[in-house]
PDB file of C-alpha atoms in Angstrom:
ATOM      1  CA  MET A 873      10.268   6.902 -25.654  1.00  0.00           C
ATOM      2  CA  VAL A 874       8.699   7.902 -22.336  1.00  0.00           C
ATOM      3  CA  LYS A 875      10.797  10.051 -20.022  1.00  0.00           C
ATOM      4  CA  ASN A 876      10.056  10.005 -16.287  1.00  0.00           C
ATOM      5  CA  PRO A 877       9.657  13.465 -14.675  1.00  0.00           C
ATOM      6  CA  PRO A 878      11.450  14.333 -11.413  1.00  0.00           C
ATOM      7  CA  LEU A 879      10.293  12.811  -8.128  1.00  0.00           C
ATOM      8  CA  ASN A 880       6.806  13.995  -7.231  1.00  0.00           C
ATOM      9  CA  LYS A 881       5.882  16.074  -4.200  1.00  0.00           C
ATOM     10  CA  ALA A 882       3.662  13.369  -2.684  1.00  0.00           C
ATOM     11  CA  VAL A 883       6.699  11.129  -2.178  1.00  0.00           C
ATOM     12  CA  LEU A 884       8.652  13.956  -0.568  1.00  0.00           C
ATOM     13  CA  LEU A 885       5.744  14.701   1.781  1.00  0.00           C
ATOM     14  CA  ILE A 886       5.372  11.066   2.873  1.00  0.00           C
ATOM     15  CA  LEU A 887       9.119  10.668   3.387  1.00  0.00           C
ATOM     16  CA  SER A 888       9.394  13.926   5.320  1.00  0.00           C
ATOM     17  CA  ILE A 889       6.646  12.928   7.770  1.00  0.00           C
ATOM     18  CA  SER A 890       7.923   9.358   8.190  1.00  0.00           C
ATOM     19  CA  TRP A 891      11.570  10.281   8.730  1.00  0.00           C
ATOM     20  CA  CYS A 892      10.766  13.156  11.088  1.00  0.00           C
ATOM     21  CA  LEU A 893       8.599  10.873  13.216  1.00  0.00           C
ATOM     22  CA  PHE A 894      11.285   8.178  13.161  1.00  0.00           C
ATOM     23  CA  VAL A 895      13.944  10.602  14.408  1.00  0.00           C
ATOM     24  CA  ILE A 896      11.662  11.889  17.161  1.00  0.00           C
ATOM     25  CA  VAL A 897      10.608   8.405  18.294  1.00  0.00           C
ATOM     26  CA  SER A 898      14.188   7.079  18.207  1.00  0.00           C
ATOM     27  CA  ASN A 899      15.478   9.864  20.408  1.00  0.00           C
ATOM     28  CA  ASN A 900      12.594  10.149  22.847  1.00  0.00           C
ATOM     29  CA  GLU A 901      11.594   7.135  24.924  1.00  0.00           C
ATOM     30  CA  SER A 902       8.357   8.680  26.168  1.00  0.00           C
ATOM     31  CA  TYR A 903       7.252   9.550  22.619  1.00  0.00           C
ATOM     32  CA  ASP A 904       8.175   6.034  21.508  1.00  0.00           C
ATOM     33  CA  GLU A 905       5.844   4.635  24.169  1.00  0.00           C
ATOM     34  CA  TYR A 906       3.148   7.149  23.213  1.00  0.00           C
ATOM     35  CA  THR A 907       3.183   6.183  19.518  1.00  0.00           C
ATOM     36  CA  ALA A 908       3.254   2.464  20.313  1.00  0.00           C
ATOM     37  CA  ASN A 909       0.255   2.713  22.643  1.00  0.00           C
ATOM     38  CA  LEU A 910      -1.883   5.268  20.817  1.00  0.00           C
ATOM     39  CA  LEU A 911      -0.887   5.583  17.147  1.00  0.00           C
ATOM     40  CA  THR A 912       0.085   2.096  15.975  1.00  0.00           C
ATOM     41  CA  ASN A 913      -2.328  -0.379  14.408  1.00  0.00           C
ATOM     42  CA  ILE A 914      -3.456  -2.956  16.997  1.00  0.00           C
ATOM     43  CA  PRO A 915      -6.075  -5.241  15.382  1.00  0.00           C
ATOM     44  CA  ASP A 916      -8.164  -6.268  18.380  1.00  0.00           C
ATOM     45  CA  ILE A 917      -8.357  -2.670  19.635  1.00  0.00           C
ATOM     46  CA  VAL A 918      -9.440  -1.334  16.217  1.00  0.00           C
ATOM     47  CA  GLU A 919     -11.990  -4.107  15.774  1.00  0.00           C
ATOM     48  CA  ALA A 920     -13.443  -3.487  19.232  1.00  0.00           C
ATOM     49  CA  SER A 921     -14.126   0.201  18.565  1.00  0.00           C
ATOM     50  CA  LEU A 922     -14.368   2.076  15.277  1.00  0.00           C
ATOM     51  CA  PHE A 923     -13.269   5.188  17.178  1.00  0.00           C
ATOM     52  CA  GLU A 924      -9.828   3.550  17.168  1.00  0.00           C
ATOM     53  CA  SER A 925      -9.781   3.188  13.373  1.00  0.00           C
ATOM     54  CA  TYR A 926      -7.605   6.315  13.104  1.00  0.00           C
ATOM     55  CA  ARG A 927      -4.746   3.947  13.958  1.00  0.00           C
ATOM     56  CA  THR A 928      -5.004   2.388  10.503  1.00  0.00           C
ATOM     57  CA  PHE A 929      -3.975   5.803   9.116  1.00  0.00           C
ATOM     58  CA  THR A 930      -1.425   7.050  11.660  1.00  0.00           C
ATOM     59  CA  SER A 931       0.477   3.750  11.601  1.00  0.00           C
ATOM     60  CA  LEU A 932       1.323   4.284   7.915  1.00  0.00           C
ATOM     61  CA  PHE A 933       3.889   6.945   8.840  1.00  0.00           C
ATOM     62  CA  LEU A 934       5.491   5.135  11.788  1.00  0.00           C
ATOM     63  CA  SER A 935       8.459   2.789  11.733  1.00  0.00           C
ATOM     64  CA  ASN A 936       9.108   1.468  15.219  1.00  0.00           C
ATOM     65  CA  HIS A 937      10.795  -1.652  13.840  1.00  0.00           C
ATOM     66  CA  GLY A 938      14.086   0.125  13.126  1.00  0.00           C
ATOM     67  CA  PRO A 939      15.918   2.032  10.393  1.00  0.00           C
ATOM     68  CA  LEU A 940      16.283  -0.916   7.986  1.00  0.00           C
ATOM     69  CA  GLU A 941      12.503  -1.186   7.573  1.00  0.00           C
ATOM     70  CA  LEU A 942      12.180   2.540   6.942  1.00  0.00           C
ATOM     71  CA  LEU A 943      15.094   2.524   4.480  1.00  0.00           C
ATOM     72  CA  THR A 944      13.696  -0.344   2.403  1.00  0.00           C
ATOM     73  CA  ASN A 945      10.208   1.161   2.422  1.00  0.00           C
ATOM     74  CA  SER A 946      11.595   4.570   1.456  1.00  0.00           C
ATOM     75  CA  PHE A 947      13.543   3.012  -1.410  1.00  0.00           C
ATOM     76  CA  GLU A 948      10.443   1.317  -2.821  1.00  0.00           C
ATOM     77  CA  LEU A 949       8.387   4.482  -2.389  1.00  0.00           C
ATOM     78  CA  ILE A 950      10.981   6.521  -4.308  1.00  0.00           C
ATOM     79  CA  ILE A 951      11.108   3.951  -7.121  1.00  0.00           C
ATOM     80  CA  LEU A 952       7.321   3.963  -7.421  1.00  0.00           C
ATOM     81  CA  GLY A 953       7.367   7.751  -7.379  1.00  0.00           C
ATOM     82  CA  PHE A 954       9.819   7.963 -10.272  1.00  0.00           C
ATOM     83  CA  ILE A 955       8.018   5.324 -12.339  1.00  0.00           C
ATOM     84  CA  MET A 956       4.493   6.629 -11.887  1.00  0.00           C
ATOM     85  CA  ASN A 957       5.138  10.381 -11.820  1.00  0.00           C
ATOM     86  CA  GLY A 958       4.363  10.684 -15.497  1.00  0.00           C
ATOM     87  CA  VAL A 959       1.167   8.685 -15.114  1.00  0.00           C
ATOM     88  CA  MET A 960      -0.243   9.635 -11.692  1.00  0.00           C
ATOM     89  CA  THR A 961      -0.788  13.103 -10.255  1.00  0.00           C
ATOM     90  CA  ASN A 962       0.545  14.051  -6.805  1.00  0.00           C
ATOM     91  CA  LEU A 963      -2.980  13.984  -5.370  1.00  0.00           C
ATOM     92  CA  GLU A 964      -3.725  10.599  -6.930  1.00  0.00           C
ATOM     93  CA  PHE A 965      -0.459   9.135  -5.603  1.00  0.00           C
ATOM     94  CA  LEU A 966      -1.100  10.420  -2.079  1.00  0.00           C
ATOM     95  CA  GLY A 967      -4.755   9.394  -2.216  1.00  0.00           C
ATOM     96  CA  VAL A 968      -3.966   5.803  -3.201  1.00  0.00           C
ATOM     97  CA  PHE A 969      -1.270   5.651  -0.518  1.00  0.00           C
ATOM     98  CA  ILE A 970      -3.693   6.717   2.218  1.00  0.00           C
ATOM     99  CA  ILE A 971      -6.810   4.871   1.029  1.00  0.00           C
ATOM    100  CA  SER A 972      -5.154   1.527   0.250  1.00  0.00           C
ATOM    101  CA  GLY A 973      -3.016   1.682   3.390  1.00  0.00           C
ATOM    102  CA  SER A 974      -5.833   2.630   5.775  1.00  0.00           C
ATOM    103  CA  LEU A 975      -8.429   0.274   4.300  1.00  0.00           C
ATOM    104  CA  GLY A 976      -5.856  -2.499   3.971  1.00  0.00           C
ATOM    105  CA  ASN A 977      -5.066  -2.228   7.686  1.00  0.00           C
ATOM    106  CA  LEU A 978      -8.740  -2.023   8.602  1.00  0.00           C
ATOM    107  CA  PHE A 979      -9.757  -5.100   6.591  1.00  0.00           C
ATOM    108  CA  ALA A 980      -6.781  -7.039   7.973  1.00  0.00           C
ATOM    109  CA  ASP A 981      -7.747  -6.121  11.530  1.00  0.00           C
ATOM    110  CA  PHE A 982     -11.293  -7.398  11.122  1.00  0.00           C
ATOM    111  CA  PHE A 983     -10.067 -10.501   9.312  1.00  0.00           C
ATOM    112  CA  ILE A 984      -7.540 -11.601  11.939  1.00  0.00           C
ATOM    113  CA  VAL A 985     -10.011 -11.028  14.793  1.00  0.00           C
ATOM    114  CA  PHE A 986     -12.613 -13.030  12.844  1.00  0.00           C
ATOM    115  CA  LEU A 987     -10.079 -15.865  12.520  1.00  0.00           C
ATOM    116  CA  SER A 988      -9.534 -15.857  16.273  1.00  0.00           C
ATOM    117  CA  ARG A 989     -13.232 -16.572  16.805  1.00  0.00           C
ATOM    118  CA  GLU A 990     -13.722 -19.145  14.077  1.00  0.00           C
ATOM    119  CA  SER A 991     -11.873 -22.304  13.113  1.00  0.00           C
ATOM    120  CA  GLY A 992      -9.967 -21.615   9.899  1.00  0.00           C
ATOM    121  CA  PRO A 993      -7.415 -23.388   7.698  1.00  0.00           C
ATOM    122  CA  SER A 994      -4.067 -24.197   9.306  1.00  0.00           C
ATOM    123  CA  PHE A 995      -2.201 -21.798   7.015  1.00  0.00           C
ATOM    124  CA  LEU A 996      -4.125 -18.830   8.445  1.00  0.00           C
ATOM    125  CA  GLY A 997      -2.689 -17.843  11.818  1.00  0.00           C
ATOM    126  CA  THR A 998      -3.630 -15.148  14.329  1.00  0.00           C
ATOM    127  CA  MET A 999      -0.151 -14.073  15.375  1.00  0.00           C
ATOM    128  CA  GLY A1000      -0.051 -10.301  15.840  1.00  0.00           C
ATOM    129  CA  MET A1001      -3.726  -9.837  16.672  1.00  0.00           C
ATOM    130  CA  SER A1002      -2.922  -8.044  19.938  1.00  0.00           C
ATOM    131  CA  ASP A1003       0.437  -6.597  18.868  1.00  0.00           C
ATOM    132  CA  PHE A1004       1.080  -3.316  17.117  1.00  0.00           C
ATOM    133  CA  SER A1005       1.967  -3.159  13.440  1.00  0.00           C
ATOM    134  CA  VAL A1006       3.551  -0.085  11.889  1.00  0.00           C
ATOM    135  CA  GLY A1007       5.238   1.100   8.721  1.00  0.00           C
ATOM    136  CA  MET A1008       4.201   2.224   5.280  1.00  0.00           C
ATOM    137  CA  SER A1009       4.404  -1.260   3.747  1.00  0.00           C
ATOM    138  CA  THR A1010       0.615  -1.715   3.655  1.00  0.00           C
ATOM    139  CA  ALA A1011       0.215   1.492   1.667  1.00  0.00           C
ATOM    140  CA  LEU A1012       3.177   0.561  -0.542  1.00  0.00           C
ATOM    141  CA  CYS A1013       1.494  -2.716  -1.452  1.00  0.00           C
ATOM    142  CA  GLY A1014      -1.603  -0.777  -2.433  1.00  0.00           C
ATOM    143  CA  LEU A1015       0.403   1.710  -4.478  1.00  0.00           C
ATOM    144  CA  LEU A1016       2.333  -1.093  -6.141  1.00  0.00           C
ATOM    145  CA  PHE A1017      -0.691  -3.042  -7.346  1.00  0.00           C
ATOM    146  CA  TYR A1018      -2.532   0.132  -8.285  1.00  0.00           C
ATOM    147  CA  SER A1019       0.499   1.166 -10.339  1.00  0.00           C
ATOM    148  CA  LEU A1020       0.788  -2.264 -11.925  1.00  0.00           C
ATOM    149  CA  SER A1021      -2.866  -2.339 -12.968  1.00  0.00           C
ATOM    150  CA  ILE A1022      -2.925   1.140 -14.485  1.00  0.00           C
ATOM    151  CA  SER A1023       0.501   0.639 -16.090  1.00  0.00           C
ATOM    152  CA  ILE A1024      -1.000  -2.139 -18.187  1.00  0.00           C
ATOM    153  CA  TYR A1025      -3.574   0.330 -19.479  1.00  0.00           C
ATOM    154  CA  SER A1026      -1.055   3.182 -19.753  1.00  0.00           C
ATOM    155  CA  GLY A1027       1.448   0.961 -21.532  1.00  0.00           C
ATOM    156  CA  LEU A1028      -1.033   0.390 -24.300  1.00  0.00           C
ATOM    157  CA  HIS A1029      -0.971   4.126 -24.963  1.00  0.00           C
ATOM    158  CA  GLY A1030       2.785   4.657 -24.650  1.00  0.00           C
ATOM    159  CA  LYS A1031       2.676   6.347 -21.254  1.00  0.00           C
ATOM    160  CA  ILE A1032       5.016   3.949 -19.442  1.00  0.00           C
ATOM    161  CA  ARG A1033       8.274   2.277 -20.433  1.00  0.00           C
ATOM    162  CA  GLN A1034       8.535  -1.503 -20.700  1.00  0.00           C
ATOM    163  CA  ARG A1035      11.492  -1.446 -18.289  1.00  0.00           C
ATOM    164  CA  ASP A1036       9.360   0.249 -15.654  1.00  0.00           C
ATOM    165  CA  PHE A1037       6.624  -2.340 -16.095  1.00  0.00           C
ATOM    166  CA  TYR A1038       9.199  -5.085 -15.459  1.00  0.00           C
ATOM    167  CA  ILE A1039      10.314  -3.312 -12.276  1.00  0.00           C
ATOM    168  CA  LEU A1040       6.735  -3.131 -11.031  1.00  0.00           C
ATOM    169  CA  SER A1041       6.247  -6.813 -11.854  1.00  0.00           C
ATOM    170  CA  PHE A1042       9.394  -7.722  -9.916  1.00  0.00           C
ATOM    171  CA  PHE A1043       8.237  -5.826  -6.829  1.00  0.00           C
ATOM    172  CA  ALA A1044       4.816  -7.459  -7.117  1.00  0.00           C
ATOM    173  CA  SER A1045       6.316 -10.953  -7.280  1.00  0.00           C
ATOM    174  CA  THR A1046       8.446 -10.342  -4.173  1.00  0.00           C
ATOM    175  CA  THR A1047       5.317  -9.097  -2.391  1.00  0.00           C
ATOM    176  CA  VAL A1048       3.264 -12.158  -3.286  1.00  0.00           C
ATOM    177  CA  LEU A1049       6.009 -14.740  -2.620  1.00  0.00           C
ATOM    178  CA  PRO A1050       5.766 -14.720   1.221  1.00  0.00           C
ATOM    179  CA  TRP A1051       2.073 -15.611   0.966  1.00  0.00           C
ATOM    180  CA  LEU A1052       3.152 -19.011  -0.390  1.00  0.00           C
ATOM    181  CA  TYR A1053       5.472 -19.845   2.529  1.00  0.00           C
ATOM    182  CA  PRO A1054       2.842 -21.668   4.641  1.00  0.00           C
ATOM    183  CA  PHE A1055       2.316 -24.092   1.775  1.00  0.00           C
ATOM    184  CA  LEU A1056       6.055 -24.841   1.794  1.00  0.00           C
ATOM    185  CA  GLY A1057       6.076 -25.998   5.398  1.00  0.00           C
ATOM    186  CA  LYS A1058       6.786 -22.641   7.039  1.00  0.00           C
ATOM    187  CA  GLU A1059       4.836 -20.605   9.629  1.00  0.00           C
ATOM    188  CA  PRO A1060       1.161 -19.723   8.986  1.00  0.00           C
ATOM    189  CA  LEU A1061       0.254 -16.303   7.657  1.00  0.00           C
ATOM    190  CA  ASN A1062       0.066 -13.547  10.275  1.00  0.00           C
ATOM    191  CA  ILE A1063      -0.960  -9.897  10.623  1.00  0.00           C
ATOM    192  CA  ALA A1064       1.982  -8.697   8.514  1.00  0.00           C
ATOM    193  CA  ASP A1065       0.841 -10.895   5.634  1.00  0.00           C
ATOM    194  CA  TYR A1066      -2.791  -9.852   6.040  1.00  0.00           C
ATOM    195  CA  VAL A1067      -2.121  -6.108   5.943  1.00  0.00           C
ATOM    196  CA  HIS A1068       0.050  -6.577   2.852  1.00  0.00           C
ATOM    197  CA  PHE A1069      -2.576  -8.732   1.166  1.00  0.00           C
ATOM    198  CA  PHE A1070      -5.505  -6.421   1.844  1.00  0.00           C
ATOM    199  CA  GLY A1071      -3.464  -3.322   0.999  1.00  0.00           C
ATOM    200  CA  SER A1072      -2.603  -4.948  -2.328  1.00  0.00           C
ATOM    201  CA  LEU A1073      -6.221  -5.947  -2.912  1.00  0.00           C
ATOM    202  CA  VAL A1074      -7.520  -2.427  -2.282  1.00  0.00           C
ATOM    203  CA  GLY A1075      -4.867  -0.912  -4.556  1.00  0.00           C
ATOM    204  CA  LEU A1076      -5.578  -3.425  -7.308  1.00  0.00           C
ATOM    205  CA  THR A1077      -9.320  -2.769  -7.074  1.00  0.00           C
ATOM    206  CA  LEU A1078      -8.811   0.998  -7.278  1.00  0.00           C
ATOM    207  CA  GLY A1079      -6.514   0.544 -10.269  1.00  0.00           C
ATOM    208  CA  ILE A1080      -8.980  -1.643 -12.133  1.00  0.00           C
ATOM    209  CA  ILE A1081     -11.821   0.810 -11.496  1.00  0.00           C
ATOM    210  CA  TYR A1082      -9.667   3.749 -12.627  1.00  0.00           C
ATOM    211  CA  SER A1083      -8.480   1.963 -15.781  1.00  0.00           C
ATOM    212  CA  TYR A1084     -12.031   0.895 -16.638  1.00  0.00           C
ATOM    213  CA  LYS A1085     -13.295   4.472 -16.304  1.00  0.00           C
ATOM    214  CA  LYS A1086     -10.428   5.774 -18.441  1.00  0.00           C
ATOM    215  CA  LYS A1087     -11.196   3.165 -21.077  1.00  0.00           C
ATOM    216  CA  CYS A1088     -14.887   4.066 -21.078  1.00  0.00           C
ATOM    217  CA  PHE A1089     -14.052   7.763 -21.336  1.00  0.00           C
ATOM    218  CA  ARG A1090     -11.636   7.108 -24.205  1.00  0.00           C
ATOM    219  CA  LEU A1091     -14.187   5.023 -26.107  1.00  0.00           C
ATOM    220  CA  SER A1092     -16.849   7.647 -25.490  1.00  0.00           C
ATOM    221  CA  SER A1093     -14.551  10.388 -26.823  1.00  0.00           C
ATOM    222  CA  ILE A1094     -13.765   8.373 -29.955  1.00  0.00           C
ATOM    223  CA  TYR A1095     -17.457   7.660 -30.520  1.00  0.00           C
ATOM    224  CA  THR A1096     -18.370  11.338 -30.074  1.00  0.00           C
ATOM    225  CA  PHE A1097     -15.583  12.406 -32.439  1.00  0.00           C
ATOM    226  CA  LYS A1098     -16.695   9.974 -35.152  1.00  0.00           C
ATOM    227  CA  ASN A1099     -20.286  11.149 -34.904  1.00  0.00           C
ATOM    228  CA  HIS A1100     -19.318  14.781 -35.382  1.00  0.00           C
TER     229      HIS A1100
END
């Protein structure tokens, strides 16, 4: 039976930064305006100049959409932290959070601006192209699908509990579900859907690469052992 260690330090660091910034922004109107104008992810600004790509990183720790968004994101982050703490190191957890979140935002920015210049399917909208998007949800999507992919590999070697795998699968299904809404007669996909999709895609790709390397290393170790 696998026992999950205490909450890792990467989660505490991310939460500390996000909540401190939220308190400051909520109680200071000038700082709220500053973060909205200079630190949030605004697709057409990022696409126009790569010097603005820092926004895809700084926006991961902001939550200008209110406390409910930050609370739900914090809850998911804590759950992922508890589940994956026995499988992922602090540095790996933080690295996936930053890489999948930043690249997910960046790819989404280029994608939505591309859509605005080309004629695309009706289910792909451009709402949010000139608006700011904030929050850690892009990075959470990346962490979630990274965790899900490596948990399949880790589960084969008894490093993750079946219950935890079901929790990850549930979160993944709730993440994917909104992407089906346009096909059910609802509004087209927008920037929020794109950042979640690309964050998930980056996380999944990183997870597959990591699991493949671990598998190759394991097979290599077994082969070396047998030949000695």
